[in-house]
Amino acid sequence: MYTPAHFALDDLAHQHALMRAHPLGVLITHGPQGLDANHLPFDLDPATGPLGTLRAHVARANPLWQECAAGADVLVVFRSVAGYISPNWYPSKHVAHRQVPTWNYEVVHAHGRLTVRDDVRYVRGLVARLTRTHEASERLPWKMGAAPSDYLDAMLANIVGLEIAITRLEGKSKLSQNKDALDRSTAAAALDERGHTGLAQAMRRASNP
């Protein structure tokens, strides 16, 4: 990923926070049929390995788990806030007319090595962790015990676990850091007006690290 120094997101804690806040990653693999991309919710374990470990599952019918060799190099892309930035939002454009359209965004690329875990105990534990994480904000969180045991056993038998030992993390936070303070603040205000408050807030945080 091309990343100019002023857009680099190198802090491991920030990278992990983005991955946790936006856990639906794109797993990119290369198998016998060429490149493939699967959109999967990931569980991040920051304590296993120097950069952490990612865990997910796929349907048993998905050929990915059989086509990728043990230890295969893979890439998982996590994307946070993103949005279009019009040059008209910059006050300097109306003076010198030297601005162009762009997109702002935050992403983390997690490179790693894949291990397939066709193990019902592993899969049950993974699904339990994912459920606890994503049901935590619900008024009445759903629990695995709420489903009939035979139904749950059948569902778990139809998925296969994946584990990715992270070997390298690349982060990019392109939030108008290369613009002057007034241009950044007015662009953030324009995003607020259009309902893109998350991106606007991220731009303000990048302006005041």
PDB file of C-alpha atoms in Angstrom:
ATOM      1  CA  MET A   1       0.000   0.000   0.000  1.00  0.00           C
ATOM      2  CA  TYR A   2       1.416   3.381  -0.996  1.00  0.00           C
ATOM      3  CA  THR A   3       1.589   5.478   2.175  1.00  0.00           C
ATOM      4  CA  PRO A   4       3.250   8.914   2.293  1.00  0.00           C
ATOM      5  CA  ALA A   5       4.846   9.577   5.680  1.00  0.00           C
ATOM      6  CA  HIS A   6       2.226  12.152   6.707  1.00  0.00           C
ATOM      7  CA  PHE A   7      -0.552   9.555   6.228  1.00  0.00           C
ATOM      8  CA  ALA A   8       1.208   6.654   7.978  1.00  0.00           C
ATOM      9  CA  LEU A   9      -0.681   4.949  10.799  1.00  0.00           C
ATOM     10  CA  ASP A  10       2.123   3.119  12.590  1.00  0.00           C
ATOM     11  CA  ASP A  11       0.904   2.940  16.189  1.00  0.00           C
ATOM     12  CA  LEU A  12       0.071  -0.688  17.020  1.00  0.00           C
ATOM     13  CA  ALA A  13      -2.595   0.233  19.591  1.00  0.00           C
ATOM     14  CA  HIS A  14      -4.345   2.482  17.032  1.00  0.00           C
ATOM     15  CA  GLN A  15      -4.133  -0.231  14.367  1.00  0.00           C
ATOM     16  CA  HIS A  16      -5.645  -2.809  16.721  1.00  0.00           C
ATOM     17  CA  ALA A  17      -8.365  -0.353  17.815  1.00  0.00           C
ATOM     18  CA  LEU A  18      -9.395   0.206  14.187  1.00  0.00           C
ATOM     19  CA  MET A  19      -9.485  -3.537  13.533  1.00  0.00           C
ATOM     20  CA  ARG A  20     -11.665  -4.110  16.595  1.00  0.00           C
ATOM     21  CA  ALA A  21     -14.032  -1.237  15.793  1.00  0.00           C
ATOM     22  CA  HIS A  22     -14.452  -2.446  12.182  1.00  0.00           C
ATOM     23  CA  PRO A  23     -14.093  -6.231  12.431  1.00  0.00           C
ATOM     24  CA  LEU A  24     -15.628  -7.112   9.054  1.00  0.00           C
ATOM     25  CA  GLY A  25     -12.388  -7.643   7.167  1.00  0.00           C
ATOM     26  CA  VAL A  26     -11.715  -8.647   3.575  1.00  0.00           C
ATOM     27  CA  LEU A  27      -9.602 -11.814   3.530  1.00  0.00           C
ATOM     28  CA  ILE A  28      -7.599 -11.933   0.288  1.00  0.00           C
ATOM     29  CA  THR A  29      -6.079 -15.285  -0.698  1.00  0.00           C
ATOM     30  CA  HIS A  30      -4.430 -16.818  -3.755  1.00  0.00           C
ATOM     31  CA  GLY A  31      -5.461 -20.366  -4.588  1.00  0.00           C
ATOM     32  CA  PRO A  32      -5.660 -22.611  -7.638  1.00  0.00           C
ATOM     33  CA  GLN A  33      -8.343 -20.378  -9.189  1.00  0.00           C
ATOM     34  CA  GLY A  34      -6.333 -17.203  -8.610  1.00  0.00           C
ATOM     35  CA  LEU A  35      -7.137 -14.338  -6.297  1.00  0.00           C
ATOM     36  CA  ASP A  36     -10.176 -14.596  -4.025  1.00  0.00           C
ATOM     37  CA  ALA A  37     -11.748 -12.247  -1.470  1.00  0.00           C
ATOM     38  CA  ASN A  38     -14.034 -13.221   1.407  1.00  0.00           C
ATOM     39  CA  HIS A  39     -15.770 -10.775   3.738  1.00  0.00           C
ATOM     40  CA  LEU A  40     -15.566 -12.163   7.276  1.00  0.00           C
ATOM     41  CA  PRO A  41     -16.002 -10.888  10.851  1.00  0.00           C
ATOM     42  CA  PHE A  42     -12.699 -11.333  12.680  1.00  0.00           C
ATOM     43  CA  ASP A  43     -11.811 -11.821  16.326  1.00  0.00           C
ATOM     44  CA  LEU A  44      -8.483 -10.166  17.182  1.00  0.00           C
ATOM     45  CA  ASP A  45      -6.286 -11.669  19.895  1.00  0.00           C
ATOM     46  CA  PRO A  46      -3.575  -9.045  20.542  1.00  0.00           C
ATOM     47  CA  ALA A  47      -1.724 -11.199  23.070  1.00  0.00           C
ATOM     48  CA  THR A  48      -0.840 -14.098  20.751  1.00  0.00           C
ATOM     49  CA  GLY A  49       2.214 -13.318  18.634  1.00  0.00           C
ATOM     50  CA  PRO A  50       4.175 -10.073  18.402  1.00  0.00           C
ATOM     51  CA  LEU A  51       1.465  -8.353  16.321  1.00  0.00           C
ATOM     52  CA  GLY A  52      -1.554 -10.412  17.335  1.00  0.00           C
ATOM     53  CA  THR A  53      -3.619 -13.203  15.804  1.00  0.00           C
ATOM     54  CA  LEU A  54      -6.833 -13.031  13.781  1.00  0.00           C
ATOM     55  CA  ARG A  55      -9.517 -15.708  13.952  1.00  0.00           C
ATOM     56  CA  ALA A  56     -12.579 -16.226  11.774  1.00  0.00           C
ATOM     57  CA  HIS A  57     -14.699 -18.956  10.237  1.00  0.00           C
ATOM     58  CA  VAL A  58     -16.084 -19.849   6.830  1.00  0.00           C
ATOM     59  CA  ALA A  59     -18.831 -22.150   5.622  1.00  0.00           C
ATOM     60  CA  ARG A  60     -17.653 -25.709   5.121  1.00  0.00           C
ATOM     61  CA  ALA A  61     -18.979 -25.374   1.561  1.00  0.00           C
ATOM     62  CA  ASN A  62     -16.537 -22.502   0.935  1.00  0.00           C
ATOM     63  CA  PRO A  63     -13.552 -23.981  -0.972  1.00  0.00           C
ATOM     64  CA  LEU A  64     -11.137 -21.488   0.612  1.00  0.00           C
ATOM     65  CA  TRP A  65     -10.218 -23.722   3.550  1.00  0.00           C
ATOM     66  CA  GLN A  66      -9.279 -26.636   1.287  1.00  0.00           C
ATOM     67  CA  GLU A  67      -7.595 -24.659  -1.498  1.00  0.00           C
ATOM     68  CA  CYS A  68      -5.186 -22.631   0.650  1.00  0.00           C
ATOM     69  CA  ALA A  69      -2.125 -24.531   1.807  1.00  0.00           C
ATOM     70  CA  ALA A  70      -1.084 -24.491   5.458  1.00  0.00           C
ATOM     71  CA  GLY A  71       1.049 -21.438   6.124  1.00  0.00           C
ATOM     72  CA  ALA A  72      -0.182 -19.619   3.010  1.00  0.00           C
ATOM     73  CA  ASP A  73       0.473 -15.886   2.939  1.00  0.00           C
ATOM     74  CA  VAL A  74      -2.780 -13.925   3.138  1.00  0.00           C
ATOM     75  CA  LEU A  75      -3.928 -10.334   3.515  1.00  0.00           C
ATOM     76  CA  VAL A  76      -6.856  -8.980   5.536  1.00  0.00           C
ATOM     77  CA  VAL A  77      -8.063  -5.436   4.850  1.00  0.00           C
ATOM     78  CA  PHE A  78      -9.919  -3.512   7.562  1.00  0.00           C
ATOM     79  CA  ARG A  79     -11.518  -0.198   6.574  1.00  0.00           C
ATOM     80  CA  SER A  80     -12.773   2.436   8.961  1.00  0.00           C
ATOM     81  CA  VAL A  81     -14.390   5.758   8.046  1.00  0.00           C
ATOM     82  CA  ALA A  82     -14.235   6.947   4.431  1.00  0.00           C
ATOM     83  CA  GLY A  83     -15.773   9.647   2.278  1.00  0.00           C
ATOM     84  CA  TYR A  84     -15.482  11.964  -0.694  1.00  0.00           C
ATOM     85  CA  ILE A  85     -13.927  15.409  -0.207  1.00  0.00           C
ATOM     86  CA  SER A  86     -14.944  18.170  -2.627  1.00  0.00           C
ATOM     87  CA  PRO A  87     -12.400  20.883  -3.481  1.00  0.00           C
ATOM     88  CA  ASN A  88     -15.202  23.405  -3.005  1.00  0.00           C
ATOM     89  CA  TRP A  89     -15.069  22.728   0.737  1.00  0.00           C
ATOM     90  CA  TYR A  90     -11.594  24.272   1.008  1.00  0.00           C
ATOM     91  CA  PRO A  91     -11.516  28.072   1.452  1.00  0.00           C
ATOM     92  CA  SER A  92      -8.148  28.164  -0.328  1.00  0.00           C
ATOM     93  CA  LYS A  93      -9.791  26.780  -3.486  1.00  0.00           C
ATOM     94  CA  HIS A  94     -11.847  29.952  -3.824  1.00  0.00           C
ATOM     95  CA  VAL A  95      -8.678  32.069  -3.659  1.00  0.00           C
ATOM     96  CA  ALA A  96      -6.076  30.208  -5.711  1.00  0.00           C
ATOM     97  CA  HIS A  97      -8.230  27.473  -7.366  1.00  0.00           C
ATOM     98  CA  ARG A  98      -5.471  24.954  -6.645  1.00  0.00           C
ATOM     99  CA  GLN A  99      -7.414  22.055  -5.107  1.00  0.00           C
ATOM    100  CA  VAL A 100      -8.771  18.819  -6.586  1.00  0.00           C
ATOM    101  CA  PRO A 101     -11.311  16.180  -5.445  1.00  0.00           C
ATOM    102  CA  THR A 102     -10.106  13.361  -3.203  1.00  0.00           C
ATOM    103  CA  TRP A 103     -11.245  10.675  -0.768  1.00  0.00           C
ATOM    104  CA  ASN A 104     -10.320  10.496   2.899  1.00  0.00           C
ATOM    105  CA  TYR A 105     -10.168   7.171   4.713  1.00  0.00           C
ATOM    106  CA  GLU A 106      -8.513   5.027   7.362  1.00  0.00           C
ATOM    107  CA  VAL A 107      -7.427   1.446   6.679  1.00  0.00           C
ATOM    108  CA  VAL A 108      -5.248  -1.294   8.148  1.00  0.00           C
ATOM    109  CA  HIS A 109      -3.740  -4.100   6.085  1.00  0.00           C
ATOM    110  CA  ALA A 110      -2.896  -7.205   8.129  1.00  0.00           C
ATOM    111  CA  HIS A 111      -0.467  -9.581   6.420  1.00  0.00           C
ATOM    112  CA  GLY A 112      -0.174 -13.051   7.880  1.00  0.00           C
ATOM    113  CA  ARG A 113       0.020 -16.813   7.550  1.00  0.00           C
ATOM    114  CA  LEU A 114      -3.112 -18.914   7.446  1.00  0.00           C
ATOM    115  CA  THR A 115      -3.875 -22.031   9.475  1.00  0.00           C
ATOM    116  CA  VAL A 116      -7.116 -23.967   8.984  1.00  0.00           C
ATOM    117  CA  ARG A 117      -8.735 -25.154  12.227  1.00  0.00           C
ATOM    118  CA  ASP A 118     -11.277 -27.861  11.396  1.00  0.00           C
ATOM    119  CA  ASP A 119     -11.925 -28.445  15.066  1.00  0.00           C
ATOM    120  CA  VAL A 120     -15.405 -28.182  16.581  1.00  0.00           C
ATOM    121  CA  ARG A 121     -14.090 -27.109  19.986  1.00  0.00           C
ATOM    122  CA  TYR A 122     -12.070 -24.302  18.381  1.00  0.00           C
ATOM    123  CA  VAL A 123     -15.038 -23.204  16.275  1.00  0.00           C
ATOM    124  CA  ARG A 124     -17.420 -23.260  19.255  1.00  0.00           C
ATOM    125  CA  GLY A 125     -15.079 -21.051  21.282  1.00  0.00           C
ATOM    126  CA  LEU A 126     -14.628 -18.628  18.383  1.00  0.00           C
ATOM    127  CA  VAL A 127     -18.372 -18.303  17.768  1.00  0.00           C
ATOM    128  CA  ALA A 128     -18.921 -17.760  21.492  1.00  0.00           C
ATOM    129  CA  ARG A 129     -16.368 -14.901  21.548  1.00  0.00           C
ATOM    130  CA  LEU A 130     -17.794 -13.275  18.434  1.00  0.00           C
ATOM    131  CA  THR A 131     -21.300 -13.554  19.845  1.00  0.00           C
ATOM    132  CA  ARG A 132     -20.358 -11.986  23.180  1.00  0.00           C
ATOM    133  CA  THR A 133     -18.584  -9.133  21.404  1.00  0.00           C
ATOM    134  CA  HIS A 134     -21.326  -8.249  18.949  1.00  0.00           C
ATOM    135  CA  GLU A 135     -24.299  -8.878  21.249  1.00  0.00           C
ATOM    136  CA  ALA A 136     -22.807  -6.811  24.096  1.00  0.00           C
ATOM    137  CA  SER A 137     -24.692  -3.637  23.127  1.00  0.00           C
ATOM    138  CA  GLU A 138     -28.071  -5.360  22.833  1.00  0.00           C
ATOM    139  CA  ARG A 139     -30.643  -4.855  25.575  1.00  0.00           C
ATOM    140  CA  LEU A 140     -31.209  -8.623  25.731  1.00  0.00           C
ATOM    141  CA  PRO A 141     -28.059 -10.228  24.272  1.00  0.00           C
ATOM    142  CA  TRP A 142     -28.532 -13.466  22.367  1.00  0.00           C
ATOM    143  CA  LYS A 143     -26.517 -16.365  23.753  1.00  0.00           C
ATOM    144  CA  MET A 144     -25.550 -19.646  22.173  1.00  0.00           C
ATOM    145  CA  GLY A 145     -27.455 -21.443  24.912  1.00  0.00           C
ATOM    146  CA  ALA A 146     -30.668 -19.874  23.598  1.00  0.00           C
ATOM    147  CA  ALA A 147     -30.597 -22.220  20.584  1.00  0.00           C
ATOM    148  CA  PRO A 148     -31.509 -25.929  20.810  1.00  0.00           C
ATOM    149  CA  SER A 149     -28.318 -27.949  21.278  1.00  0.00           C
ATOM    150  CA  ASP A 150     -28.939 -30.214  18.275  1.00  0.00           C
ATOM    151  CA  TYR A 151     -29.527 -27.213  16.018  1.00  0.00           C
ATOM    152  CA  LEU A 152     -26.418 -25.442  17.310  1.00  0.00           C
ATOM    153  CA  ASP A 153     -24.292 -28.577  16.893  1.00  0.00           C
ATOM    154  CA  ALA A 154     -25.456 -28.894  13.275  1.00  0.00           C
ATOM    155  CA  MET A 155     -24.682 -25.239  12.544  1.00  0.00           C
ATOM    156  CA  LEU A 156     -21.198 -25.499  14.081  1.00  0.00           C
ATOM    157  CA  ALA A 157     -20.479 -28.661  12.094  1.00  0.00           C
ATOM    158  CA  ASN A 158     -21.061 -26.656   8.919  1.00  0.00           C
ATOM    159  CA  ILE A 159     -18.308 -24.101   9.538  1.00  0.00           C
ATOM    160  CA  VAL A 160     -14.517 -24.305   9.619  1.00  0.00           C
ATOM    161  CA  GLY A 161     -12.175 -22.138  11.681  1.00  0.00           C
ATOM    162  CA  LEU A 162      -9.359 -19.996  10.339  1.00  0.00           C
ATOM    163  CA  GLU A 163      -6.400 -18.581  12.241  1.00  0.00           C
ATOM    164  CA  ILE A 164      -4.026 -15.945  10.869  1.00  0.00           C
ATOM    165  CA  ALA A 165      -0.748 -15.188  12.625  1.00  0.00           C
ATOM    166  CA  ILE A 166      -0.109 -11.527  11.788  1.00  0.00           C
ATOM    167  CA  THR A 167       3.384 -10.974  10.374  1.00  0.00           C
ATOM    168  CA  ARG A 168       3.082  -7.336   9.284  1.00  0.00           C
ATOM    169  CA  LEU A 169       0.651  -4.460   9.781  1.00  0.00           C
ATOM    170  CA  GLU A 170       0.325  -1.456   7.485  1.00  0.00           C
ATOM    171  CA  GLY A 171      -1.899   1.437   8.472  1.00  0.00           C
ATOM    172  CA  LYS A 172      -2.963   4.500   6.502  1.00  0.00           C
ATOM    173  CA  SER A 173      -4.873   7.465   7.883  1.00  0.00           C
ATOM    174  CA  LYS A 174      -5.552   9.855   4.986  1.00  0.00           C
ATOM    175  CA  LEU A 175      -7.454  12.660   6.708  1.00  0.00           C
ATOM    176  CA  SER A 176      -6.290  15.889   5.017  1.00  0.00           C
ATOM    177  CA  GLN A 177      -3.170  16.166   7.184  1.00  0.00           C
ATOM    178  CA  ASN A 178      -1.449  17.699   4.146  1.00  0.00           C
ATOM    179  CA  LYS A 179      -3.895  20.654   4.097  1.00  0.00           C
ATOM    180  CA  ASP A 180      -3.762  23.807   6.168  1.00  0.00           C
ATOM    181  CA  ALA A 181      -5.795  24.106   9.375  1.00  0.00           C
ATOM    182  CA  LEU A 182      -8.610  26.216   7.883  1.00  0.00           C
ATOM    183  CA  ASP A 183      -9.097  23.895   4.905  1.00  0.00           C
ATOM    184  CA  ARG A 184      -9.203  20.859   7.227  1.00  0.00           C
ATOM    185  CA  SER A 185     -11.719  22.419   9.607  1.00  0.00           C
ATOM    186  CA  THR A 186     -14.099  23.615   6.877  1.00  0.00           C
ATOM    187  CA  ALA A 187     -13.947  20.244   5.101  1.00  0.00           C
ATOM    188  CA  ALA A 188     -14.792  18.521   8.392  1.00  0.00           C
ATOM    189  CA  ALA A 189     -17.724  20.921   8.896  1.00  0.00           C
ATOM    190  CA  ALA A 190     -18.987  20.118   5.383  1.00  0.00           C
ATOM    191  CA  LEU A 191     -18.892  16.420   6.215  1.00  0.00           C
ATOM    192  CA  ASP A 192     -20.866  17.068   9.417  1.00  0.00           C
ATOM    193  CA  GLU A 193     -23.539  18.867   7.390  1.00  0.00           C
ATOM    194  CA  ARG A 194     -23.860  15.824   5.144  1.00  0.00           C
ATOM    195  CA  GLY A 195     -24.131  13.349   8.015  1.00  0.00           C
ATOM    196  CA  HIS A 196     -20.595  11.949   7.764  1.00  0.00           C
ATOM    197  CA  THR A 197     -19.834  12.732  11.393  1.00  0.00           C
ATOM    198  CA  GLY A 198     -17.472   9.813  11.951  1.00  0.00           C
ATOM    199  CA  LEU A 199     -15.108  10.944   9.199  1.00  0.00           C
ATOM    200  CA  ALA A 200     -15.355  14.562  10.366  1.00  0.00           C
ATOM    201  CA  GLN A 201     -14.417  13.559  13.913  1.00  0.00           C
ATOM    202  CA  ALA A 202     -11.494  11.472  12.650  1.00  0.00           C
ATOM    203  CA  MET A 203     -10.206  14.471  10.667  1.00  0.00           C
ATOM    204  CA  ARG A 204     -10.378  16.666  13.765  1.00  0.00           C
ATOM    205  CA  ARG A 205      -8.525  14.069  15.838  1.00  0.00           C
ATOM    206  CA  ALA A 206      -5.809  13.862  13.186  1.00  0.00           C
ATOM    207  CA  SER A 207      -5.451  17.643  13.332  1.00  0.00           C
ATOM    208  CA  ASN A 208      -4.955  17.511  17.114  1.00  0.00           C
ATOM    209  CA  PRO A 209      -2.991  14.322  17.855  1.00  0.00           C
TER     210      PRO A 209
END
